[in-house]
mmCIF file of C-alpha atoms and ligand atoms in Angstrom:
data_model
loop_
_atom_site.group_PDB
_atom_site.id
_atom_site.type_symbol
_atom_site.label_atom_id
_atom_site.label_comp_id
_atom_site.label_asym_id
_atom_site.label_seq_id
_atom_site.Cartn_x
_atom_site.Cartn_y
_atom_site.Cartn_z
ATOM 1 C CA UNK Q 1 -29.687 3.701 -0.074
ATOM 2 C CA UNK Q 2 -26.121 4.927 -0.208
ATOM 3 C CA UNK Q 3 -23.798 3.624 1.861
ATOM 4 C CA UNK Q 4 -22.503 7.263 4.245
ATOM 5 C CA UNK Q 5 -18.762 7.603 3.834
ATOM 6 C CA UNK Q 6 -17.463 10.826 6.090
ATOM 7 C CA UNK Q 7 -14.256 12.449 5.179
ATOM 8 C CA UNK Q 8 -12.661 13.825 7.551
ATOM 9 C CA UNK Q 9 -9.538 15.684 6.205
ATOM 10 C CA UNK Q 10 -9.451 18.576 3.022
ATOM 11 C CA UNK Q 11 -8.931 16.843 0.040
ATOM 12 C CA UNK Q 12 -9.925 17.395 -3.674
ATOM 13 C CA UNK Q 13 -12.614 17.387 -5.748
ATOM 14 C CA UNK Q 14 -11.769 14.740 -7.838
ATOM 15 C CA UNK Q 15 -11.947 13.028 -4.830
ATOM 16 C CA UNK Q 16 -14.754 13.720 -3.219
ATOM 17 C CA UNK Q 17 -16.620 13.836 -6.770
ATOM 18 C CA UNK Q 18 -15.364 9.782 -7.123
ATOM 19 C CA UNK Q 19 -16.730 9.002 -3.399
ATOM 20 C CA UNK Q 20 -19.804 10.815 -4.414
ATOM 21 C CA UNK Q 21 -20.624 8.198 -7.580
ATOM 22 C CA UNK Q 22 -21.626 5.837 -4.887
ATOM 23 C CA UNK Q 23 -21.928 6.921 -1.704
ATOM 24 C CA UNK Q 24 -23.723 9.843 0.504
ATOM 25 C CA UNK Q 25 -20.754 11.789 1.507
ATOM 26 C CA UNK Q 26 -20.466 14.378 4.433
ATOM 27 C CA UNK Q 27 -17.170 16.425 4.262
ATOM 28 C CA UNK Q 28 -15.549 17.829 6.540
ATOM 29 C CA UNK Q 29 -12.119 19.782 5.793
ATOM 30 C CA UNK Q 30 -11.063 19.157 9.274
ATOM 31 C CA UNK Q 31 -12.431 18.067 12.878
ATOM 32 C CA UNK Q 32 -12.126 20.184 15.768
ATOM 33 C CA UNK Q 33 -14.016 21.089 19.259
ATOM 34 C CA UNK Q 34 -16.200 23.419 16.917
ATOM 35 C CA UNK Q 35 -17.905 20.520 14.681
ATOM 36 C CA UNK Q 36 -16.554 17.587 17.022
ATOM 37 C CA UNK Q 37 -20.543 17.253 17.774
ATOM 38 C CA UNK Q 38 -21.955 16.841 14.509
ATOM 39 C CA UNK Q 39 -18.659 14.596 13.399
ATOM 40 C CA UNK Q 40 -20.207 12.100 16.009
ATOM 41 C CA UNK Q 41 -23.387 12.506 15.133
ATOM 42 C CA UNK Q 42 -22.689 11.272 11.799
ATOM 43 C CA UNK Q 43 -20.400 8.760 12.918
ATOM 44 C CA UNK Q 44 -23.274 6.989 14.273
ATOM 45 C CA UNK Q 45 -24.939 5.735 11.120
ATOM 46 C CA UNK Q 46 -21.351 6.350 8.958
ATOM 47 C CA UNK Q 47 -20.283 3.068 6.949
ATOM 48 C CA UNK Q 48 -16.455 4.338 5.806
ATOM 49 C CA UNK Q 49 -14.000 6.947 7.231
ATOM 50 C CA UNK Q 50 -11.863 8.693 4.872
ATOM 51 C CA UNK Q 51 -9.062 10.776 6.228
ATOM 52 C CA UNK Q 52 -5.453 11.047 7.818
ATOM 53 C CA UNK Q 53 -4.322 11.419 11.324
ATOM 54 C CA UNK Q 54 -7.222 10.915 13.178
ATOM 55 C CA UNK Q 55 -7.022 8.380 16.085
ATOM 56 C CA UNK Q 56 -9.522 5.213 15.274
ATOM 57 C CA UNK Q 57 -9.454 2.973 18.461
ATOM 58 C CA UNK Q 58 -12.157 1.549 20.638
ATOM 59 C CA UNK Q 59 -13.736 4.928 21.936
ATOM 60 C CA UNK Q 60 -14.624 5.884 18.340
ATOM 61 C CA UNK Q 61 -15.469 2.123 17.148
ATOM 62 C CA UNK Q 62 -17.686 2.636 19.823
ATOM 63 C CA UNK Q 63 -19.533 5.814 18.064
ATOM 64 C CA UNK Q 64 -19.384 4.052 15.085
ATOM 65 C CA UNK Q 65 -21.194 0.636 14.897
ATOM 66 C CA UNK Q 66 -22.297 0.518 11.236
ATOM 67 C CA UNK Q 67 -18.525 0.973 10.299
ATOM 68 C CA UNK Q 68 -17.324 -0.984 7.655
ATOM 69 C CA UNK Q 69 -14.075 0.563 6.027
ATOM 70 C CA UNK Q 70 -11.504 2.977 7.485
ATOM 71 C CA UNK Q 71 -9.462 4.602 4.623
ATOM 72 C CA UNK Q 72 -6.245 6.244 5.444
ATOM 73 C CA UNK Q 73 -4.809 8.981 3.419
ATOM 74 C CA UNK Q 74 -1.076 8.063 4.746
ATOM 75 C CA UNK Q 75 1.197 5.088 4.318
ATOM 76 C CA UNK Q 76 1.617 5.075 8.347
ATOM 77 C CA UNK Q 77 -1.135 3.514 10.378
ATOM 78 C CA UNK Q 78 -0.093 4.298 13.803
ATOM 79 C CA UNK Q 79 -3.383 6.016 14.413
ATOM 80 C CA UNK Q 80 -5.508 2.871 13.509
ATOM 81 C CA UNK Q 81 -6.058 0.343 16.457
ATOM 82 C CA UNK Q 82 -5.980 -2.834 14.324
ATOM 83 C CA UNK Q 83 -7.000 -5.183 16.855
ATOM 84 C CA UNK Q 84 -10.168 -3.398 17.224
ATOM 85 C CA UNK Q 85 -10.452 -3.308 13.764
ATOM 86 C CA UNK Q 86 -9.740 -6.521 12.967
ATOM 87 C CA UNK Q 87 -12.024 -7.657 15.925
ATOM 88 C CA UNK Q 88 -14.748 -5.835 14.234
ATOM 89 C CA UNK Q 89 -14.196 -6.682 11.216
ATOM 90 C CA UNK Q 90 -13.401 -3.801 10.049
ATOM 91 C CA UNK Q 91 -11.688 -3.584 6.505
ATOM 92 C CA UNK Q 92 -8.480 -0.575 6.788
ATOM 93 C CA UNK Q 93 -6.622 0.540 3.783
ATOM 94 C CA UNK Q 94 -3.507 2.511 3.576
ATOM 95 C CA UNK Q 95 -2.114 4.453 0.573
ATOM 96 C CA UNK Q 96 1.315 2.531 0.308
ATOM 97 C CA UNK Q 97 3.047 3.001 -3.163
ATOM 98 C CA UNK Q 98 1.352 6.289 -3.867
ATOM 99 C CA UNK Q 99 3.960 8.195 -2.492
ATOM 100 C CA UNK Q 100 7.216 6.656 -2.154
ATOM 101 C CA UNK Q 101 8.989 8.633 -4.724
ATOM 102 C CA UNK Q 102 7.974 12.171 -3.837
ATOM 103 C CA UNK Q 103 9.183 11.326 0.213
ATOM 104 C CA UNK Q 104 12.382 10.081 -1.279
ATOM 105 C CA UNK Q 105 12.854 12.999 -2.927
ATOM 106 C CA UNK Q 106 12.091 15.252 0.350
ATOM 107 C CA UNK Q 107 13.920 13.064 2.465
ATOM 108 C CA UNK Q 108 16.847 13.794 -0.024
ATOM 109 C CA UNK Q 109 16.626 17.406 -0.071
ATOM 110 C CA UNK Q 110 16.548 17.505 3.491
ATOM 111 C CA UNK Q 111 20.041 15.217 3.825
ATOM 112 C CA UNK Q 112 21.606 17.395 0.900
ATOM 113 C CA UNK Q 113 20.085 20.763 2.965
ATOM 114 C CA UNK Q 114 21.426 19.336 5.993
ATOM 115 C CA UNK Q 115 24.996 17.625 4.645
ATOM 116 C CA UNK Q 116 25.861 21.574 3.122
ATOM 117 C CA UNK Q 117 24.173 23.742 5.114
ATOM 118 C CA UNK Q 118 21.822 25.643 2.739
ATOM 119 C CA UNK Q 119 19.217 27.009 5.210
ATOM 120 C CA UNK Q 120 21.657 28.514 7.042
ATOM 121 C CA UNK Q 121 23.819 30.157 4.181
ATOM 122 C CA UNK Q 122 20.649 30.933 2.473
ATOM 123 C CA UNK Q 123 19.997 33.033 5.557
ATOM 124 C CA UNK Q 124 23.692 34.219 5.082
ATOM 125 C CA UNK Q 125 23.363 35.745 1.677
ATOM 126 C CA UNK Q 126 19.976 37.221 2.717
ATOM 127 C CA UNK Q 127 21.296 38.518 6.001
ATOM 128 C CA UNK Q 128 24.084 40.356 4.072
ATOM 129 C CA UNK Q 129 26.870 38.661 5.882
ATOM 130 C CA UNK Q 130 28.556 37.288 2.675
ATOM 131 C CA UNK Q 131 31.730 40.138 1.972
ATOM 132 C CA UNK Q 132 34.278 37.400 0.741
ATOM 133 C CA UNK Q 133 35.224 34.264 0.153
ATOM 134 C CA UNK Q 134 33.128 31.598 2.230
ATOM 135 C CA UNK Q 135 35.159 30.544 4.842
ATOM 136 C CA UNK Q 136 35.795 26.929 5.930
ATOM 137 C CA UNK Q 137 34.108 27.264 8.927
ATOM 138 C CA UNK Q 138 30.864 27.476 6.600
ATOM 139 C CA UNK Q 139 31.671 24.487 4.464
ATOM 140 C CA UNK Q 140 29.248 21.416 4.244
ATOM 141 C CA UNK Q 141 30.289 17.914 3.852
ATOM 142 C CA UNK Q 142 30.295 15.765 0.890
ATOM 143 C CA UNK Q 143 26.826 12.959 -0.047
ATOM 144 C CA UNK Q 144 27.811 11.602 -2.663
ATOM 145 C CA UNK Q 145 29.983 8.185 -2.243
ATOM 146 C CA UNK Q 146 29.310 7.999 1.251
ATOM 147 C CA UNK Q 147 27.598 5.418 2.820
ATOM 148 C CA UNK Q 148 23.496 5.692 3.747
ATOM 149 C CA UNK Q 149 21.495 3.722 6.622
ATOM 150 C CA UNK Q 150 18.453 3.221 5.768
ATOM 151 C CA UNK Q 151 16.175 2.046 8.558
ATOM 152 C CA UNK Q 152 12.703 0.547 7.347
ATOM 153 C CA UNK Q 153 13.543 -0.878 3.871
ATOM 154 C CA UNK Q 154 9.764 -0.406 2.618
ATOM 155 C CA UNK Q 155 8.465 1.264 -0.148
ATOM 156 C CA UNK Q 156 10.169 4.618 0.387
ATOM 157 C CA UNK Q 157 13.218 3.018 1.921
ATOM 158 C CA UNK Q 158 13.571 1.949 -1.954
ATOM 159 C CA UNK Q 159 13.052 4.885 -3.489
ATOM 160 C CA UNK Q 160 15.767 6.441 -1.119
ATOM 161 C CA UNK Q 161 18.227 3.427 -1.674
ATOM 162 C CA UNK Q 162 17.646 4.118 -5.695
ATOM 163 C CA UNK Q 163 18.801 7.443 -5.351
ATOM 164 C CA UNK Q 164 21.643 6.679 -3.188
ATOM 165 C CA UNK Q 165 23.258 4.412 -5.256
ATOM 166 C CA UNK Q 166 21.957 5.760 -8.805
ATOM 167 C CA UNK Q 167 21.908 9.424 -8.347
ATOM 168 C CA UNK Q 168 25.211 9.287 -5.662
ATOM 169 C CA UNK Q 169 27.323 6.648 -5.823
ATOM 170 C CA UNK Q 170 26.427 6.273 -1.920
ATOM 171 C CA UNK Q 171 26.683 2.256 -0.581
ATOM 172 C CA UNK Q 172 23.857 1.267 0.995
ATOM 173 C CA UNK Q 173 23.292 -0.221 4.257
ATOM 174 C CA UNK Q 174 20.011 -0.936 5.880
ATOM 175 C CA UNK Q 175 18.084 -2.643 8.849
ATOM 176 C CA UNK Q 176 14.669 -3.642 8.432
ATOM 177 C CA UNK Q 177 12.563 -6.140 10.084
ATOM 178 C CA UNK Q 178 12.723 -8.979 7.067
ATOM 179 C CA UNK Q 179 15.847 -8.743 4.318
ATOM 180 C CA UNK Q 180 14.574 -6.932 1.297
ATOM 181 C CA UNK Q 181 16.097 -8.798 -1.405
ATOM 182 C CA UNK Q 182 15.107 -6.523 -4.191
ATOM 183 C CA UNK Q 183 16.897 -3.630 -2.231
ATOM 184 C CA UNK Q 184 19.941 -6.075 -2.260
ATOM 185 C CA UNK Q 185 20.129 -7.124 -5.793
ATOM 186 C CA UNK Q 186 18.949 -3.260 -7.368
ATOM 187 C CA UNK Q 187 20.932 -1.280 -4.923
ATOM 188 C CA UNK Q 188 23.511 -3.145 -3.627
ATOM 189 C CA UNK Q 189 21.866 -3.318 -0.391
ATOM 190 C CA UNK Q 190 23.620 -4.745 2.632
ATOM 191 C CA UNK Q 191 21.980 -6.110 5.476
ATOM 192 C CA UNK Q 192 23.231 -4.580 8.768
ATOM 193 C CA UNK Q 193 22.069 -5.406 12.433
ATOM 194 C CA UNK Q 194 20.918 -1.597 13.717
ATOM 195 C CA UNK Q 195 23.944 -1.192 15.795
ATOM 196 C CA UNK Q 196 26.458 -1.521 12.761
ATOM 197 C CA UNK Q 197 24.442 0.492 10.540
ATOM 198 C CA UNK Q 198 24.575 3.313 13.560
ATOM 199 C CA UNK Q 199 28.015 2.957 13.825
ATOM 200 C CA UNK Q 200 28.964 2.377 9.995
ATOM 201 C CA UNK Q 201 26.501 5.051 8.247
ATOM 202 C CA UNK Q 202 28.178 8.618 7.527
ATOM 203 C CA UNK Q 203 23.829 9.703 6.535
ATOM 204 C CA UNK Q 204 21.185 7.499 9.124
ATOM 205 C CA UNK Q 205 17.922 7.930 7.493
ATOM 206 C CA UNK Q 206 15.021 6.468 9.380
ATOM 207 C CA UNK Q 207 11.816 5.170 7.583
ATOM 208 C CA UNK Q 208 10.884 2.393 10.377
ATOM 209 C CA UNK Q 209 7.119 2.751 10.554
ATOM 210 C CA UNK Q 210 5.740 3.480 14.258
ATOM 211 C CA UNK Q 211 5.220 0.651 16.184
ATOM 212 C CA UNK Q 212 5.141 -0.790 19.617
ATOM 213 C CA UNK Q 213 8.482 -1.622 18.999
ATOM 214 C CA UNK Q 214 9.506 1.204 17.315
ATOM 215 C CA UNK Q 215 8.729 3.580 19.748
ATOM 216 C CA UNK Q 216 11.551 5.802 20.257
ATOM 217 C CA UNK Q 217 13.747 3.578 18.662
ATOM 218 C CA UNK Q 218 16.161 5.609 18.258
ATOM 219 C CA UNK Q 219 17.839 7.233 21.785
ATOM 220 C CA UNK Q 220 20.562 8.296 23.265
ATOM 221 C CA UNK Q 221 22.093 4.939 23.098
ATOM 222 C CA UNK Q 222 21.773 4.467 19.371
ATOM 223 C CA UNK Q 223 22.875 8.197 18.548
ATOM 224 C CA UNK Q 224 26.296 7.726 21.014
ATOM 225 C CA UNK Q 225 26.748 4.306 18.556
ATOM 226 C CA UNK Q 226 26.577 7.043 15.007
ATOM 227 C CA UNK Q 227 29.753 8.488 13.932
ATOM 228 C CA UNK Q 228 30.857 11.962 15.449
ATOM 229 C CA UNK Q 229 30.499 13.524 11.810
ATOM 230 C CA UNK Q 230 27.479 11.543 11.166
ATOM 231 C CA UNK Q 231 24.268 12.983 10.260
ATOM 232 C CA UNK Q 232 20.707 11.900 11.032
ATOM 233 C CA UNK Q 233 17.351 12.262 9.008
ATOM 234 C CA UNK Q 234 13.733 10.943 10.062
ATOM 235 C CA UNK Q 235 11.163 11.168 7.906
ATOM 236 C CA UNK Q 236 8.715 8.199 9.171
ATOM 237 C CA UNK Q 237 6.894 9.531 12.982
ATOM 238 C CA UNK Q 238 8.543 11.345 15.647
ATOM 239 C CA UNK Q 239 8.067 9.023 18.052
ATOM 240 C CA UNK Q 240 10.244 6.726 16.388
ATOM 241 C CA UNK Q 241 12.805 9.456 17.970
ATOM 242 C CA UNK Q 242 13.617 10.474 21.824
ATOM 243 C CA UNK Q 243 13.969 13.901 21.284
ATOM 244 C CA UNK Q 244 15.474 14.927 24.480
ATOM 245 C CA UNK Q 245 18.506 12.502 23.154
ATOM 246 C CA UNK Q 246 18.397 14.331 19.274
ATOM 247 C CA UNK Q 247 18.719 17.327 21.593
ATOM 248 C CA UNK Q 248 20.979 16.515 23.818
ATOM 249 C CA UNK Q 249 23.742 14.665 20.926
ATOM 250 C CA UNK Q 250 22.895 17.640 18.245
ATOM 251 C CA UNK Q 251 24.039 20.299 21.401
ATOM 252 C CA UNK Q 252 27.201 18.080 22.614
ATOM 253 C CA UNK Q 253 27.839 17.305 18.856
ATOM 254 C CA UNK Q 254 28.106 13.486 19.270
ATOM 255 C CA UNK Q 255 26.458 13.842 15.757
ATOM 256 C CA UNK Q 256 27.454 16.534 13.398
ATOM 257 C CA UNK Q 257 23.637 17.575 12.418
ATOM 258 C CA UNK Q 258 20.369 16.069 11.645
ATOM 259 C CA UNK Q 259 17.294 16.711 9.322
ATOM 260 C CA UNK Q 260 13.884 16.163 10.798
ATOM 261 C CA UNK Q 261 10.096 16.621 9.268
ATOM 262 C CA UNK Q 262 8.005 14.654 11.337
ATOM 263 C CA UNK Q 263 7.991 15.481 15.155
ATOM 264 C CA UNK Q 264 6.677 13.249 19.145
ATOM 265 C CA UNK Q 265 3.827 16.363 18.927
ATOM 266 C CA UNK Q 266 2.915 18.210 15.602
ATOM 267 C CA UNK Q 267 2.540 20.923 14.963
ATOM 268 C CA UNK Q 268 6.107 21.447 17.072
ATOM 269 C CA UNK Q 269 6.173 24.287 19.913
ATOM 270 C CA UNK Q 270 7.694 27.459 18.649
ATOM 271 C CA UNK Q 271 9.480 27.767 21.510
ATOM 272 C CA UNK Q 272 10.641 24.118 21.440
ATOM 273 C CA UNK Q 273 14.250 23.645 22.341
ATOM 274 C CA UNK Q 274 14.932 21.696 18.966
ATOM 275 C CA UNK Q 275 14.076 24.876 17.489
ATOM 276 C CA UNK Q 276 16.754 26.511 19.087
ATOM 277 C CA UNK Q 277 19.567 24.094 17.478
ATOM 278 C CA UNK Q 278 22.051 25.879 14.382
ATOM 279 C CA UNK Q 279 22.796 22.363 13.448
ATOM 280 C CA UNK Q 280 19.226 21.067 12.769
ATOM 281 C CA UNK Q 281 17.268 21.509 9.754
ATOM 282 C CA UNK Q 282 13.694 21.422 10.370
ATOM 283 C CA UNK Q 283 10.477 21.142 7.954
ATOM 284 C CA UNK Q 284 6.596 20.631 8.595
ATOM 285 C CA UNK Q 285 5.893 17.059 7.913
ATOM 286 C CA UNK Q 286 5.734 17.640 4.645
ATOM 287 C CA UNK Q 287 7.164 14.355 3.019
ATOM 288 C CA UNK Q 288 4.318 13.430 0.721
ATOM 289 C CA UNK Q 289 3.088 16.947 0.267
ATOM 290 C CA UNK Q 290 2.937 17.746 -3.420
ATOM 291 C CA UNK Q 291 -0.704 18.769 -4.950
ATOM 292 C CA UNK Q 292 0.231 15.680 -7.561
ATOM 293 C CA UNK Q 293 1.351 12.960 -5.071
ATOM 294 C CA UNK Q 294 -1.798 13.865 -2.081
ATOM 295 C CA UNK Q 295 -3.992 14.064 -5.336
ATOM 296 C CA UNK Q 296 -2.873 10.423 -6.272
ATOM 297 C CA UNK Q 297 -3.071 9.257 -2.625
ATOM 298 C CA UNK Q 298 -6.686 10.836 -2.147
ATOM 299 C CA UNK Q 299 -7.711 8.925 -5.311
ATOM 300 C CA UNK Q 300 -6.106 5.697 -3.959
ATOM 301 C CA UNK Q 301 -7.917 5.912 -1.000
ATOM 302 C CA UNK Q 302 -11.297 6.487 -2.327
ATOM 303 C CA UNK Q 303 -10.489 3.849 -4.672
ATOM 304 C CA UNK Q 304 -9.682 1.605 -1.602
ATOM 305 C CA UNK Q 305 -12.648 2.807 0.452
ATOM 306 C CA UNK Q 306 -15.163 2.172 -2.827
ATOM 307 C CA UNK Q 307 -13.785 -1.760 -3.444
ATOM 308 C CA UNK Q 308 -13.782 -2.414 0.267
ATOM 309 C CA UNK Q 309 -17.289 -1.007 0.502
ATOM 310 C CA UNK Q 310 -18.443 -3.389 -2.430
ATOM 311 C CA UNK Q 311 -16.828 -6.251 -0.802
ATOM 312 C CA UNK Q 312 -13.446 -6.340 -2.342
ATOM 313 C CA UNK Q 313 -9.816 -6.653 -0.227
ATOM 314 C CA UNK Q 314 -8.133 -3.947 -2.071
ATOM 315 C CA UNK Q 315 -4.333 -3.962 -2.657
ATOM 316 C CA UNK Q 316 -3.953 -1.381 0.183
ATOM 317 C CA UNK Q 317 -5.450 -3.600 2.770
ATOM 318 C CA UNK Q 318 -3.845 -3.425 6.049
ATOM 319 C CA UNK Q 319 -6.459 -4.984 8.622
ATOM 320 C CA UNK Q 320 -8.761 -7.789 6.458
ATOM 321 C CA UNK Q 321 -12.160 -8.175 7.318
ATOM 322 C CA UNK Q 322 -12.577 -11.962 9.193
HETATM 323 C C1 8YV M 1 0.487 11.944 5.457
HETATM 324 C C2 8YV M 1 2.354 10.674 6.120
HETATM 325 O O1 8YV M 1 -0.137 11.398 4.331
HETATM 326 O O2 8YV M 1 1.738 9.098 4.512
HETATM 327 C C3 8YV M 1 2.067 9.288 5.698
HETATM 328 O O3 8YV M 1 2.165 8.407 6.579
HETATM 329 O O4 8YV M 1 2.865 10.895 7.165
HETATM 330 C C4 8YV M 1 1.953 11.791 5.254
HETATM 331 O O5 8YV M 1 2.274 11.567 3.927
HETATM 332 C C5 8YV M 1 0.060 13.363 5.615
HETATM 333 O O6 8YV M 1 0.707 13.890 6.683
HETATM 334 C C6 8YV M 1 -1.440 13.400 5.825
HETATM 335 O O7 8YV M 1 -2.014 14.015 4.777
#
């Protein structure tokens, strides 16, 4: 008898053909109020979850009491309840390292989009409105040899040091929860408490995974602490972010812009008053979105899902079975 793994997210064949070598798999490309029914009917006999996004605490444990593996298709968790995981000994798995490099690129792209405006003179050219010589008004502001905060020196904390320093000449200053010695020796890392790196960093760039404690983090305080021409980028979980206070110092310009692809509820309103901002560039949470990097997570995951499944603690393990 094969053990019933249910994915609950689109992925790719590849992936669901690997899953399929040893387990009964029922797919679904996404859950909603239309198959919500028949997701929990199968959650009552399902072994493994396979998926991103969806919120796994005790009212779905509860639906779900053959569970043995919960595979994420993310590198944040914050929609895993470990202690009821861990409590039911429930193995999870995250995809950390699969993606690092292709959300330090985007995070990138958004601080140079954001640092010389090219959204909105892209929309300048388009518009027409370019008849002479640009203007200073319209200038940007230099990246390279500046300095970077990096909050949440993890995996793609890194990535984004390595191209500050390598690819700009940036220093690098960081807060994290443990020193990240690596970071240090590679990069030239410096240690900062987060109320120097606010007030020290010309680009903030938050990575801090959401947490109890990291729940809006970042407020009106901590923006009033960044420098007047300083510019802010989040690429981790909304939440980690009081939007009324991004607002609030993006529309009194106690910051001079800010770059933002993950949002407190996604997808964001259209008629949103962040949306309303000149100085704020804005994409769809789409950090780790390449066909090659989700590929390689949705392979790591099913790898994950398969070794915890056969008893193994994969590399990915976040909550280990007692
Ligand atoms: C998700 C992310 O993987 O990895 C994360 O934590 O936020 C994204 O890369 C994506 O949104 C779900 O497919």
């Amino acid at each position: 008898m094969k053990p019933k793994v249910i994915v609950y997210r689109k992925t790719y064949d590849q992936v669901l053909e690997l899953l399929r070598e040893q387990c009964e798999v029922i797919y679904f490309e996404s859950v909603d109020s239309s198959n919500q029914t028949a997701f929990y009917d199968h959650l009552k006999d399902a072994h493994a979850l396979f998926g991103a996004g969806m919120k796994v605490d005790k009212d779905l444990l509860d639906k779900a009491p053959n569970l043995k593996v919960v595979s994420n298709v993310s590198v944040g968790y914050d929609n895993l309840d470990l202690a009821e995981l861990r409590v039911r000994d429930i193995l999870a798995t995250n995809t950390k390292g699969s993606l690092d490099e292709t959300v330090a690129d985007t995070m990138f792209g958004l601080m140079l989009t954001v640092a010389r405006r090219i959204s909105e003179l892209d929309q300048f050219v388009k518009k027409g409105e370019w008849k002479a010589n640009i203007p200073e008004e319209l200038f940007g502001v230099d990246v390279h040899h500046k300095t970077i905060g990096i909050i949440g020196m993890g995996g793609i904390g890194s990535a984004i040091a390595k191209r500050a320093y390598h690819g700009f000449g940036m220093r690098v200053i960081y807060h994290n929860r443990s020193r990240n010695s690596d970071a240090e020796e590679l990069y030239k890392a410096e240690y900062q408490t987060l109320e120097d790196l606010l007030k020290e960093a010309d680009f903030v760039c938050n990575m801090a995974p959401l947490t109890a404690q990291t729940e809006k983090l970042i407020g009106e305080r901590e923006f009033g602490l960044m420098k007047k021409s300083g510019i802010f980028v989040n690429g981790s979980r909304g939440a980690v972010v009081d939007e009324e206070a991004l607002y609030r110092a993006l529309k009194e310009k106690h910051i001079l812009a800010a770059g933002i692809d993950v949002y407190q509820v996604e997808p964001i309103h259209a008629e949103h008053p962040l949306l309303t901002l000149p100085n704020l560039v804005t994409l769809p949470h789409i950090g780790s979105a390449t066909a090659e990097t989700r590929l390689a997570m949705g392979l790591l995951a099913a790898e994950s899902l398969l070794e915890g499944l056969n008893g193994g603690v994969p590399g990915t393990a976040i909550v280990v079975s007692q």
